[in-house]
Coordinates of C-alpha atoms in Angstrom, one line a residue:
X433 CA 0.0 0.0 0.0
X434 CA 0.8 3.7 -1.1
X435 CA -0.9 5.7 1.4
X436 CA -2.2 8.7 0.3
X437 CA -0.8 8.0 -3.2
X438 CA 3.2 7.1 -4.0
X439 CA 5.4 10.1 -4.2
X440 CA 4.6 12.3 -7.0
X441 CA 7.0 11.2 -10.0
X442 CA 8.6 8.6 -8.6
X443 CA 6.4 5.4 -8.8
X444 CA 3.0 4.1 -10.3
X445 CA -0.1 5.3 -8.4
X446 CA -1.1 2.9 -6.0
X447 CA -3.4 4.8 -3.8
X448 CA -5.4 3.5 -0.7
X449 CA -8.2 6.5 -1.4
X450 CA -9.0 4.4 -4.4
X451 CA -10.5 1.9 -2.0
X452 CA -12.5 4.6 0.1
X453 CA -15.9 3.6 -1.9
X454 CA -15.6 0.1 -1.0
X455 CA -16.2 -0.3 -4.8
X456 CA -15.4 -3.9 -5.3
X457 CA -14.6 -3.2 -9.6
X458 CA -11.3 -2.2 -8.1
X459 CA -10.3 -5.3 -6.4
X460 CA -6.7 -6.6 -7.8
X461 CA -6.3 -9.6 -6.1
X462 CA -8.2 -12.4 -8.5
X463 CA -6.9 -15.0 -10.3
X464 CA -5.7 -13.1 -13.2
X465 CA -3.8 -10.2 -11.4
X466 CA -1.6 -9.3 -8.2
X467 CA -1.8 -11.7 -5.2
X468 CA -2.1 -9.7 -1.9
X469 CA -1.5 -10.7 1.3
X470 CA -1.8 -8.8 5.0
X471 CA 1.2 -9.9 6.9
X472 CA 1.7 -9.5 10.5
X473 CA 4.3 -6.3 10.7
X474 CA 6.6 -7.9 12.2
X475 CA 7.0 -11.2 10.6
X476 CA 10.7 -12.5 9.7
X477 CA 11.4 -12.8 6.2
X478 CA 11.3 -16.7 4.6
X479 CA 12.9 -18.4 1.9
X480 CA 11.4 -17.3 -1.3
X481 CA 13.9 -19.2 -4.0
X482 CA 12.9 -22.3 -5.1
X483 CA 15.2 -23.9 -8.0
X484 CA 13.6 -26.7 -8.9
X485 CA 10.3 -24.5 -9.6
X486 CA 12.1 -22.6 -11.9
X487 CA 12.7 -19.2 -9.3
X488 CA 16.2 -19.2 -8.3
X489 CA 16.5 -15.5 -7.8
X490 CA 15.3 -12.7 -5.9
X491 CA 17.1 -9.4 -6.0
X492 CA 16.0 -6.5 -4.2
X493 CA 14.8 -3.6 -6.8
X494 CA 16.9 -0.3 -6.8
X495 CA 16.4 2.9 -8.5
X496 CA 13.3 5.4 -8.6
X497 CA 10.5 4.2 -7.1
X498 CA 11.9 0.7 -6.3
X499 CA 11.9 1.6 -2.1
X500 CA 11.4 4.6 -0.1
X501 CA 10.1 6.1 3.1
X502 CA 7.2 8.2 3.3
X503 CA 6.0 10.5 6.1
X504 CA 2.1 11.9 5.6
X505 CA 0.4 14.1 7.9
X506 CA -3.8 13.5 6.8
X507 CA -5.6 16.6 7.3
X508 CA -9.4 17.2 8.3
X509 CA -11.7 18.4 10.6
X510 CA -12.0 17.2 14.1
X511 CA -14.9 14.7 12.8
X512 CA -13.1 13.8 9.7
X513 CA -15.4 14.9 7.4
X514 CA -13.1 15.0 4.7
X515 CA -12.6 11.8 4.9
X516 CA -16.1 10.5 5.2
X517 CA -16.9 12.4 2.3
X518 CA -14.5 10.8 0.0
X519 CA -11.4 13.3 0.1
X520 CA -8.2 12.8 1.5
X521 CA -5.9 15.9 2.2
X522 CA -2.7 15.4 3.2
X523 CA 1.0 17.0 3.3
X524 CA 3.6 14.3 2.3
X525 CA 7.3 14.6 2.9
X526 CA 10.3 12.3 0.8
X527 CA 13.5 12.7 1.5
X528 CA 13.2 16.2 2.7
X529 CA 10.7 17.3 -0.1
X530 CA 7.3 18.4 1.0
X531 CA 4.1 18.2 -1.4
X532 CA 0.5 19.2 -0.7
X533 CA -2.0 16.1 -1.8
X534 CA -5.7 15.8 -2.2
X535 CA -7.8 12.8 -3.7
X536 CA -11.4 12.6 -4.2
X537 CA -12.1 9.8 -6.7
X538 CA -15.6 9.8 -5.4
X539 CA -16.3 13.8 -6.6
X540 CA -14.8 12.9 -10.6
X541 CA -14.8 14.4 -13.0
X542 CA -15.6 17.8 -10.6
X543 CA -12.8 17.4 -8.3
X544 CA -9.5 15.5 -10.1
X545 CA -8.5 11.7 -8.6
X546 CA -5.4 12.6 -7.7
X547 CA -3.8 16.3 -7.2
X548 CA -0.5 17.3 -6.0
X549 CA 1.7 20.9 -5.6
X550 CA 4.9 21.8 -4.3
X551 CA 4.9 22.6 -0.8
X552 CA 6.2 26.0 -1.7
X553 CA 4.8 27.0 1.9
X554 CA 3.9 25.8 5.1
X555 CA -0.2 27.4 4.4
X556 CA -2.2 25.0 2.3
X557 CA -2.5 26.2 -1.3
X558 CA -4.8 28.8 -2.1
X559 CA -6.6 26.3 -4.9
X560 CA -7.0 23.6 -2.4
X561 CA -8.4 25.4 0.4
X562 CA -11.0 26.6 -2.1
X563 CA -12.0 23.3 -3.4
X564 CA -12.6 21.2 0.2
X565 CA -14.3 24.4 1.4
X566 CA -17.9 22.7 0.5
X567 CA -16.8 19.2 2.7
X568 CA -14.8 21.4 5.5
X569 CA -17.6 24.2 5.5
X570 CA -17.2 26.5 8.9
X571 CA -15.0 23.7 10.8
X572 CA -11.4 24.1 11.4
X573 CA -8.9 22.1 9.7
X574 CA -6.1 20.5 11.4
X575 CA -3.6 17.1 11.5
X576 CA -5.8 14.3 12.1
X577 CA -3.4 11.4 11.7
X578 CA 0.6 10.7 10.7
X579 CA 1.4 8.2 8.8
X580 CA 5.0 6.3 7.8
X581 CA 5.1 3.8 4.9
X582 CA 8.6 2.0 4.5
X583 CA 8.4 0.1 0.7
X584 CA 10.7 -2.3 -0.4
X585 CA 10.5 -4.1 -4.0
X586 CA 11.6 -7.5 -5.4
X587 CA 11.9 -8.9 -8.4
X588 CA 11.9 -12.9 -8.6
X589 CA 14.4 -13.9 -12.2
X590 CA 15.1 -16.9 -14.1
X591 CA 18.4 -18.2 -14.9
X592 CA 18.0 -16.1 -18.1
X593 CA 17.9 -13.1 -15.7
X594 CA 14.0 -12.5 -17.1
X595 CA 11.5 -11.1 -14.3
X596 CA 9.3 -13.0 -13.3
X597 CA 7.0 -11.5 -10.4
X598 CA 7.7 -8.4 -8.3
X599 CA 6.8 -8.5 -4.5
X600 CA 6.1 -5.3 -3.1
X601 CA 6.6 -5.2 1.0
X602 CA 4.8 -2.1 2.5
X603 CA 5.1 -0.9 6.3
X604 CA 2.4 1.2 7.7
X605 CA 2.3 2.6 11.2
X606 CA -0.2 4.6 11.7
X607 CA 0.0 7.9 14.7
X608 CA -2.9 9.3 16.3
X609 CA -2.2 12.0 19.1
X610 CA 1.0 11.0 19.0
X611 CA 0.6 7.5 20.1
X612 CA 0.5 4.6 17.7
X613 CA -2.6 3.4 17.2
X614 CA -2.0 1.1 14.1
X615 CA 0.6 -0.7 12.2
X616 CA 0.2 -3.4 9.0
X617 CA 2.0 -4.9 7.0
X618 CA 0.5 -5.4 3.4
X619 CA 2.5 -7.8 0.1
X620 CA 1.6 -7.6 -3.0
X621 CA 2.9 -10.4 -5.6
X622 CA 2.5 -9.1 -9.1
X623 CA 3.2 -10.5 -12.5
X624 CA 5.8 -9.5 -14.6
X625 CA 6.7 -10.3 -18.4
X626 CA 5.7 -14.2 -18.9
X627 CA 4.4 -14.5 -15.0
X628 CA 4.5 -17.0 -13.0
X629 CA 3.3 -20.7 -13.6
X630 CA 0.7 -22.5 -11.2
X631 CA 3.0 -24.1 -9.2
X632 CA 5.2 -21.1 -8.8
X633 CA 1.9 -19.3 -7.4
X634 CA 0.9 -22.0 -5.3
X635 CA 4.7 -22.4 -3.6
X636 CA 5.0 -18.7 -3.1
X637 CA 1.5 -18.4 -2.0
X638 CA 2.4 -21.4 1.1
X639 CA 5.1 -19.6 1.8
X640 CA 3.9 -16.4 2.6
X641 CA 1.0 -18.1 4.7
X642 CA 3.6 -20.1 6.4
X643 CA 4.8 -16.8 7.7
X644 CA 2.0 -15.6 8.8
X645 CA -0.2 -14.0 6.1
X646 CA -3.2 -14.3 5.0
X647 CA -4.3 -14.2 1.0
X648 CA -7.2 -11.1 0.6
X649 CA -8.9 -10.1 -1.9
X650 CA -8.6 -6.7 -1.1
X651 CA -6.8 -4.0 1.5
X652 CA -8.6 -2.5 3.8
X653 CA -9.5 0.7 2.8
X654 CA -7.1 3.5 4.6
X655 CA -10.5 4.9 6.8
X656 CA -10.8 1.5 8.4
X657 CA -7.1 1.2 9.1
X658 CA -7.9 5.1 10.8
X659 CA -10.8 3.9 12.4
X660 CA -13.7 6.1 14.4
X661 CA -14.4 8.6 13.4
X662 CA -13.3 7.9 9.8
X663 CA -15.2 5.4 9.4
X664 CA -18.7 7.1 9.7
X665 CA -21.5 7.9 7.6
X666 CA -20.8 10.5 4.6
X667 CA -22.1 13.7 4.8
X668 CA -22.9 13.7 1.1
X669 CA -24.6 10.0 -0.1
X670 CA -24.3 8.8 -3.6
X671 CA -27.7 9.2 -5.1
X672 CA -29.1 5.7 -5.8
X673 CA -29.7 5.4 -9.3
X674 CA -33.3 3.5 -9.0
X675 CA -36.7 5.0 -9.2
X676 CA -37.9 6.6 -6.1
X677 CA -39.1 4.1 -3.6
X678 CA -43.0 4.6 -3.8
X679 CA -43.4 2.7 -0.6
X680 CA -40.8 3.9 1.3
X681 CA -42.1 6.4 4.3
X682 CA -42.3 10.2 3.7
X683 CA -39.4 10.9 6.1
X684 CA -37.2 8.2 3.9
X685 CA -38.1 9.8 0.4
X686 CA -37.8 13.6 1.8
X687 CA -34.3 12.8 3.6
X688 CA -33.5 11.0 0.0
X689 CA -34.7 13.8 -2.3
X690 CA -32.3 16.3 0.7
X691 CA -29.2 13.9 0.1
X692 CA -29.4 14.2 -3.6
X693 CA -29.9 17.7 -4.5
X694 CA -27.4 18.5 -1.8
X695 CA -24.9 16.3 -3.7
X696 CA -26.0 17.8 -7.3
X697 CA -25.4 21.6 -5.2
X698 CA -22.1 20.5 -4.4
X699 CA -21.4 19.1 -7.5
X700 CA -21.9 21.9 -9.5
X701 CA -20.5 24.3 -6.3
X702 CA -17.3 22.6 -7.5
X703 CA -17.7 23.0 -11.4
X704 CA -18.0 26.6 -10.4
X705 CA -15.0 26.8 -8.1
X706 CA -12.9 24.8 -11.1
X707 CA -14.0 27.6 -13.7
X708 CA -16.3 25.7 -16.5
X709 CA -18.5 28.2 -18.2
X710 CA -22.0 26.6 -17.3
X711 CA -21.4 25.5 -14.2
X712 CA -23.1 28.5 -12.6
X713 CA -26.7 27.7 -15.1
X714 CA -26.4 24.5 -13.5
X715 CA -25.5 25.6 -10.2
X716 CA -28.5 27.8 -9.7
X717 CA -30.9 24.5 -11.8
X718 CA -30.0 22.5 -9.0
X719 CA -30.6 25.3 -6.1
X720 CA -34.2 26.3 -7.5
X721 CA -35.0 22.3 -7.9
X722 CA -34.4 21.8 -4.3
X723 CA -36.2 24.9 -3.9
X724 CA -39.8 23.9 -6.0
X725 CA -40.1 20.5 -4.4
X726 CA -39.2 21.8 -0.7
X727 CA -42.0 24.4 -1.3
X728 CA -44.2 21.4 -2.7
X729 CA -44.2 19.1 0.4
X730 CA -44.1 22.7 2.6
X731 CA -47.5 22.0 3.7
X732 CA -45.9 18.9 5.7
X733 CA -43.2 20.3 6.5
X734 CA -42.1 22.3 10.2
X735 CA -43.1 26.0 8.3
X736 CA -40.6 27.8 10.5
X737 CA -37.9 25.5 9.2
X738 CA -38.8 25.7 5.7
X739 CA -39.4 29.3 5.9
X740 CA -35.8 30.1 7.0
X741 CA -34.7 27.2 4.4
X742 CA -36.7 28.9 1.5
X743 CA -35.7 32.4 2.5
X744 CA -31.5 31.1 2.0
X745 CA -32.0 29.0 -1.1
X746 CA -33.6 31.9 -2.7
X747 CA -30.8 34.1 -2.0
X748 CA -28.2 31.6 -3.5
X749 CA -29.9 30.9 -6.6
X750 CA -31.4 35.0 -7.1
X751 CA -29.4 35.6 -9.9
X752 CA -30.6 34.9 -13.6
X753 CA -29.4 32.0 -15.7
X754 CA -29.3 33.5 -18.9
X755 CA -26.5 33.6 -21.3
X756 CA -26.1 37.7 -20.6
X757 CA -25.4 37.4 -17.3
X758 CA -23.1 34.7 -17.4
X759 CA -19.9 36.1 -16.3
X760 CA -21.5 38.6 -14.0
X761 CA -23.3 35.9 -12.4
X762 CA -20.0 33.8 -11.7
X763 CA -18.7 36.4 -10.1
X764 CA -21.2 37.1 -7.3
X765 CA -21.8 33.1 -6.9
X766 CA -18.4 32.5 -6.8
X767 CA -18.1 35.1 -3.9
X768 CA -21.4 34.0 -2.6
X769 CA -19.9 30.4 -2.4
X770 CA -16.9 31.5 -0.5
X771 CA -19.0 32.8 2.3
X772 CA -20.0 32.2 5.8
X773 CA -23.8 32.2 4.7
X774 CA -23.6 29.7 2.1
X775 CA -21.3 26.9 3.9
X776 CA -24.2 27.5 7.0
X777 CA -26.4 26.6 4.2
X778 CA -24.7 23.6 3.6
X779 CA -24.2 22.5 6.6
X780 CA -28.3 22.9 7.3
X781 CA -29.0 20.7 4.5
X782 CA -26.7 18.1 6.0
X783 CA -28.4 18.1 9.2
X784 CA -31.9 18.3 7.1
X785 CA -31.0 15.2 5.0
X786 CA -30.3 13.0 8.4
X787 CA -33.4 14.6 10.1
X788 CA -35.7 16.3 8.2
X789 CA -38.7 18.4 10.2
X790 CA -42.0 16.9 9.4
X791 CA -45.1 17.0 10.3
X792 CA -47.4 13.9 11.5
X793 CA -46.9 12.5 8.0
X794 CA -43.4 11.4 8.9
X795 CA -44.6 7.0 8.3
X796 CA -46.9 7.8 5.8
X797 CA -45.9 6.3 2.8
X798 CA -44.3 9.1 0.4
X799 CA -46.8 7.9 -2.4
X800 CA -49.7 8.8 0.1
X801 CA -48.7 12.0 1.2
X802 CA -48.1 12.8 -2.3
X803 CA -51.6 12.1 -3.9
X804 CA -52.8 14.2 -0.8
X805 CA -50.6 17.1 -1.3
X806 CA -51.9 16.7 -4.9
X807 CA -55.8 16.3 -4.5
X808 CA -55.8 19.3 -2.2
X809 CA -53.8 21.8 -5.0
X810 CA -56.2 20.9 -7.2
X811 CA -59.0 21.8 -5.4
X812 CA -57.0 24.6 -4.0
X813 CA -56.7 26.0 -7.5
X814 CA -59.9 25.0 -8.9
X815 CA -61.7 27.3 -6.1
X816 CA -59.7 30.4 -6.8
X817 CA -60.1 30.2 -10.3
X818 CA -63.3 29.7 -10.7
X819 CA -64.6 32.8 -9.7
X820 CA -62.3 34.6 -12.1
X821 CA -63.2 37.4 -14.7
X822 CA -61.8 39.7 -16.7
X823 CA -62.4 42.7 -14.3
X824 CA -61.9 41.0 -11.0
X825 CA -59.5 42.3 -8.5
X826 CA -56.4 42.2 -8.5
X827 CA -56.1 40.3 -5.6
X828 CA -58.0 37.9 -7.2
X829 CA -55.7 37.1 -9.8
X830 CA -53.0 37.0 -7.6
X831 CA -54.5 34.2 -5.5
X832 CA -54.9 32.5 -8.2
X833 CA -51.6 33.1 -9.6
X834 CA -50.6 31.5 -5.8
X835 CA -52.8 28.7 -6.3
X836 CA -51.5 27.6 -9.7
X837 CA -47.6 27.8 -8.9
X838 CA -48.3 26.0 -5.8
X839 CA -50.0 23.0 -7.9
X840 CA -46.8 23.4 -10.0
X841 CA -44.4 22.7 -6.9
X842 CA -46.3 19.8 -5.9
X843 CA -46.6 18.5 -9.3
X844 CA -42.5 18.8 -9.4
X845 CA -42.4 17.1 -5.9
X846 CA -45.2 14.4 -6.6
X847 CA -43.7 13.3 -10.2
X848 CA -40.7 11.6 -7.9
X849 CA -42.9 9.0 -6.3
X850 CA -46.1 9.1 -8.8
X851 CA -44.7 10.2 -12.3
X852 CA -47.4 9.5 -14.3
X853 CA -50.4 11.6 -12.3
X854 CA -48.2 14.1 -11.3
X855 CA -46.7 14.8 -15.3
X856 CA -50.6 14.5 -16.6
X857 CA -51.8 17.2 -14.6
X858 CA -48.9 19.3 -15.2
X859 CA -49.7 18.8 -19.1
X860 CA -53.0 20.1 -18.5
X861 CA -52.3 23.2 -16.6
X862 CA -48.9 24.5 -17.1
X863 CA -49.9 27.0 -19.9
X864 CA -53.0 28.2 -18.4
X865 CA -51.2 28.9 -15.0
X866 CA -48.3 30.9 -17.0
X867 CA -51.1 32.8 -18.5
X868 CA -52.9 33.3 -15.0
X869 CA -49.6 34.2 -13.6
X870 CA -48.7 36.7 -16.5
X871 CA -52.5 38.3 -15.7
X872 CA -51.6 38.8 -11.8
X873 CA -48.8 40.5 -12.4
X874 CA -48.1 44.2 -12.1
X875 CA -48.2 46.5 -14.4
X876 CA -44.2 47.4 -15.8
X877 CA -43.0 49.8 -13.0
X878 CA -46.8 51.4 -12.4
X879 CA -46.2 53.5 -15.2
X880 CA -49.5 55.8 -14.7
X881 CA -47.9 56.8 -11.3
X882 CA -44.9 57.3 -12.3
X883 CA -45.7 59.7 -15.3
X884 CA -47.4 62.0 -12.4
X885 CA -44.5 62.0 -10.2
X886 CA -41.4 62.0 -12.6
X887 CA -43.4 64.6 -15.8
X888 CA -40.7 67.3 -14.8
X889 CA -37.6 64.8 -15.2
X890 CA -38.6 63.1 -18.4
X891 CA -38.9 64.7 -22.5
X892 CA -41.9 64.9 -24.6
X893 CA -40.5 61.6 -26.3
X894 CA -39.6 59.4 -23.1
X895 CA -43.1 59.9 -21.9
X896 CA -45.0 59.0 -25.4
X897 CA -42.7 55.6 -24.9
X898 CA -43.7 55.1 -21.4
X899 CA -47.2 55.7 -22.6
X900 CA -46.9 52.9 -25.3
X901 CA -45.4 50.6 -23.3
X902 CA -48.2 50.8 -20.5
X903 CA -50.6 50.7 -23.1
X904 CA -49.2 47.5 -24.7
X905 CA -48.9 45.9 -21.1
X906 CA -52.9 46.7 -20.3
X907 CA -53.7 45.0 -23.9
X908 CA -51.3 41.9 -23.4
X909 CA -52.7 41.3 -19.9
X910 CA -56.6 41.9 -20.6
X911 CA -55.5 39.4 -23.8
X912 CA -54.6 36.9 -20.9
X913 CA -57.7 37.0 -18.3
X914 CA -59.8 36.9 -21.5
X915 CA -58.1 33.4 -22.7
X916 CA -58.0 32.0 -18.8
X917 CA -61.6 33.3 -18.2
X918 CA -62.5 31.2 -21.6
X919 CA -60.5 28.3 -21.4
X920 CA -60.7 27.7 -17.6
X921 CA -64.1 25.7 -17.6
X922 CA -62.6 23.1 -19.7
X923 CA -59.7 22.7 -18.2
X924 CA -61.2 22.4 -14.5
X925 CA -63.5 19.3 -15.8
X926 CA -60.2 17.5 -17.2
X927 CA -58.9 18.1 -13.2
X928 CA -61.7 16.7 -11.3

């Protein structure tokens, strides 16, 4: 085992935070590939030459990469939830030469598998210190653990002087508060040119066990080896990629549908903090999806907490996602991401994803509370938009308006867990709610009152214009409430 990667330029990557996932495509030790083997640290070495099998040699390796001696300090905060999260940060040091590491193989292609600088100073680079910002949020950062690998490489060679198999012997002790609290010993056997026949395999493999080991499949990822309270639950879960469980309670889907946007808002938080040109479109997609379907299931939900919650995603994801306002826009996100407010954000949503606030609703199956939320915007919008003419008030229209977006954030929400109601009424009244909402809305800037306050400060022409424009507005919008007025009837028999 590398830990925390093999120093940079000197060997093959072998890296532990490969294995943080637990993903078993990345197991080496089949058949067909390397043989590993924990050994107990301390075991003496045995006899690995065997003539008559054909490996009469073993020669310790020399030259770059061959052997060396590595000194890594991980660094995280107090709860390690860095690590938890799939990133390893770490300051490495071989033979005198210092280099800043960070891995997160779980966050690719937004966050690279591998990176390293030049310790050019003892302060963590600017670049990395931006880019765990989302996992570290408003916690400190600080050494968490030191650890020392000691490598040494063999290669087994026929009479011909051909390699045969390499072994790899690694060394790990592992510090915590300065005391030991680990140390391993991990062989690797690996093919080389022609390999190694069966019985050369099986005679190597006895005797490694006879010394103590034990054949794996796999190493133990480098958490496990850290221990509590590295080995705990991430803050961020991979998003399952099967349908939403229609069964499952409403507290399981709403801490689900938390855990994924929250990952998709990190996701793009670090598109945007690596420089790609849409990331902020995507970034601010993400924030006001989290945003529709929170305000969806709001009528389940604790409404103090989803106020404040609604109140802080709106302020993340203000800005337009139009092309024009593209590079303006990264800007003020970027900064906006940098700050106190958003990583307390974050961290709310973490807590909200473990334990959301709900109602009495909590063990009611999602699919349940979901065709209730639905019935009752329906009838919600069917009685405010039924009494609607041409001439009512304009507080008329805006309830209505109300009414219909609601029935659109529920719709968004419901599709999750029943798709195929949710999408059919959506179909039926997404156009006539855009027209409803376009006929609640004010009139551009109250231009009537405006001529009467501003008629000093404007010319003859500016206030024709202003004129026009109101006029256009008035026709536009009466051209609206006629077509929902008309059309509404129809539409309200399709719902019930």
């Amino acid at each position: 085992m590398a830990p925390i990667g093999a120093p940079h330029g000197r060997v093959e990557v072998v890296s532990t935070d490969a294995k943080l996932d637990g993903d078993d495509s990345r197991r080496t030790g089949g058949a067909g590939g390397p043989w590993l083997f924990e050994m107990p640290y301390t075991a003496t070495a045995q006899r690995l030459t065997n003539p008559d099998l054909g490996l009469p040699t073993l020669v310790a390796r020399a030259g770059a990469g061959a052997g060396y001696s590595i000194d890594v300090t991980l660094l995280d905060a107090p709860d390690h939830r860095l690590t938890r999260s799939g990133l390893l940060l770490a300051h490495r040091m071989v033979d005198g030469v210092g280099e800043w590491y960070l891995s997160g193989p779980r966050w690719v292609p937004q966050l690279a598998s591998e990176q390293v600088e030049p310790m050019g100073q003892t302060d963590l680079p600017d670049r990395f210190a931006d880019l765990v910002r989302p996992f570290r949020r408003n916690s400190t950062l600080g050494p968490v653990a030191a650890l020392t690998c000691e490598r040494s490489e063999f290669a087994f060679r026929d009479l011909d002087g051909m390699t045969l198999a390499r072994l790899r012997d690694d060394r790990v002790t592992v510090r915590r508060g300065g005391l030991t609290t680990a140390r391993f010993r991990e062989v690797t056997l690996s093919p080389h040119d022609r390999g190694l026949s069966d019985a050369q395999r099986e005679w190597l493999q006895s005797a490694l066990v006879a010394a103590g080991g034990t054949r794996v499949i796999d190493f133990p990822p480098l958490v496990s080896r850290l221990g509590a309270p590295a080995t705990g639950l991430t803050d961020f879960p991979q998003p399952e990629p099967q349908p939403w469980d229609r069964g499952a309670s409403f507290e399981s889907f709403v801490s689900a549908l938390l855990e994924t946007r929250l990952r998709e808002i990190v996701q793009a938080d670090l598109s945007v903090r690596g420089g790609q040109p849409d990331a902020v479109v995507r970034l601010i997609d993400r924030v006001l999806a989290l945003r529709c379907e929170l305000r969806g299931i709001s009528p389940v939900l604790d409404p103090d907490w989803i106020e404040q919650l609604d109140a802080e995603l709106h302020w993340v994801g203000e800005l337009p996602a139009g092309q024009p306002e593209m590079i303006k826009g990264a800007e003020i996100i970027l900064t906006r991401l940098r700050g106190e407010r958003y990583l307390n954000l974050l961290d709310w949503l973490v807590t909200a994803s473990r334990a959301p606030k709900l109602g009495n609703s909590s063990t009611v199956p999602a699919a349940e509370v979901a065709t209730t939320l639905l019935d009752n915007a329906v009838a919600r919008l069917i009685k405010t938009a039924k009494r609607l003419q041409v001439d009512s008030s304009q507080q008329s229209w805006e309830a209505a308006a109300w009414a219909g977006r609601q029935l659109q954030d529920v719709c968004r929400a419901a599709a999750l867990v029943i798709p195929g109601r949710a999408k059919k009424i959506s179909r039926r009244v997404d156009e006539l709610i855009t027209k409803i909402v376009a006929s609640s809305s004010q009139l551009p800037g109250s231009l009537a009152a405006d001529a009467d306050s501003s008629v000093s400060e404007v010319t003859v022409a500016e206030a024709f214009q202003r004129g026009r424009q109101f006029e256009r507005a008035v026709r536009e919008q009466l051209t609206a409430r006629e077509e929902v007025v008309s059309r509404w009837p129809q539409v309200a028999k399709k719902l019930r």
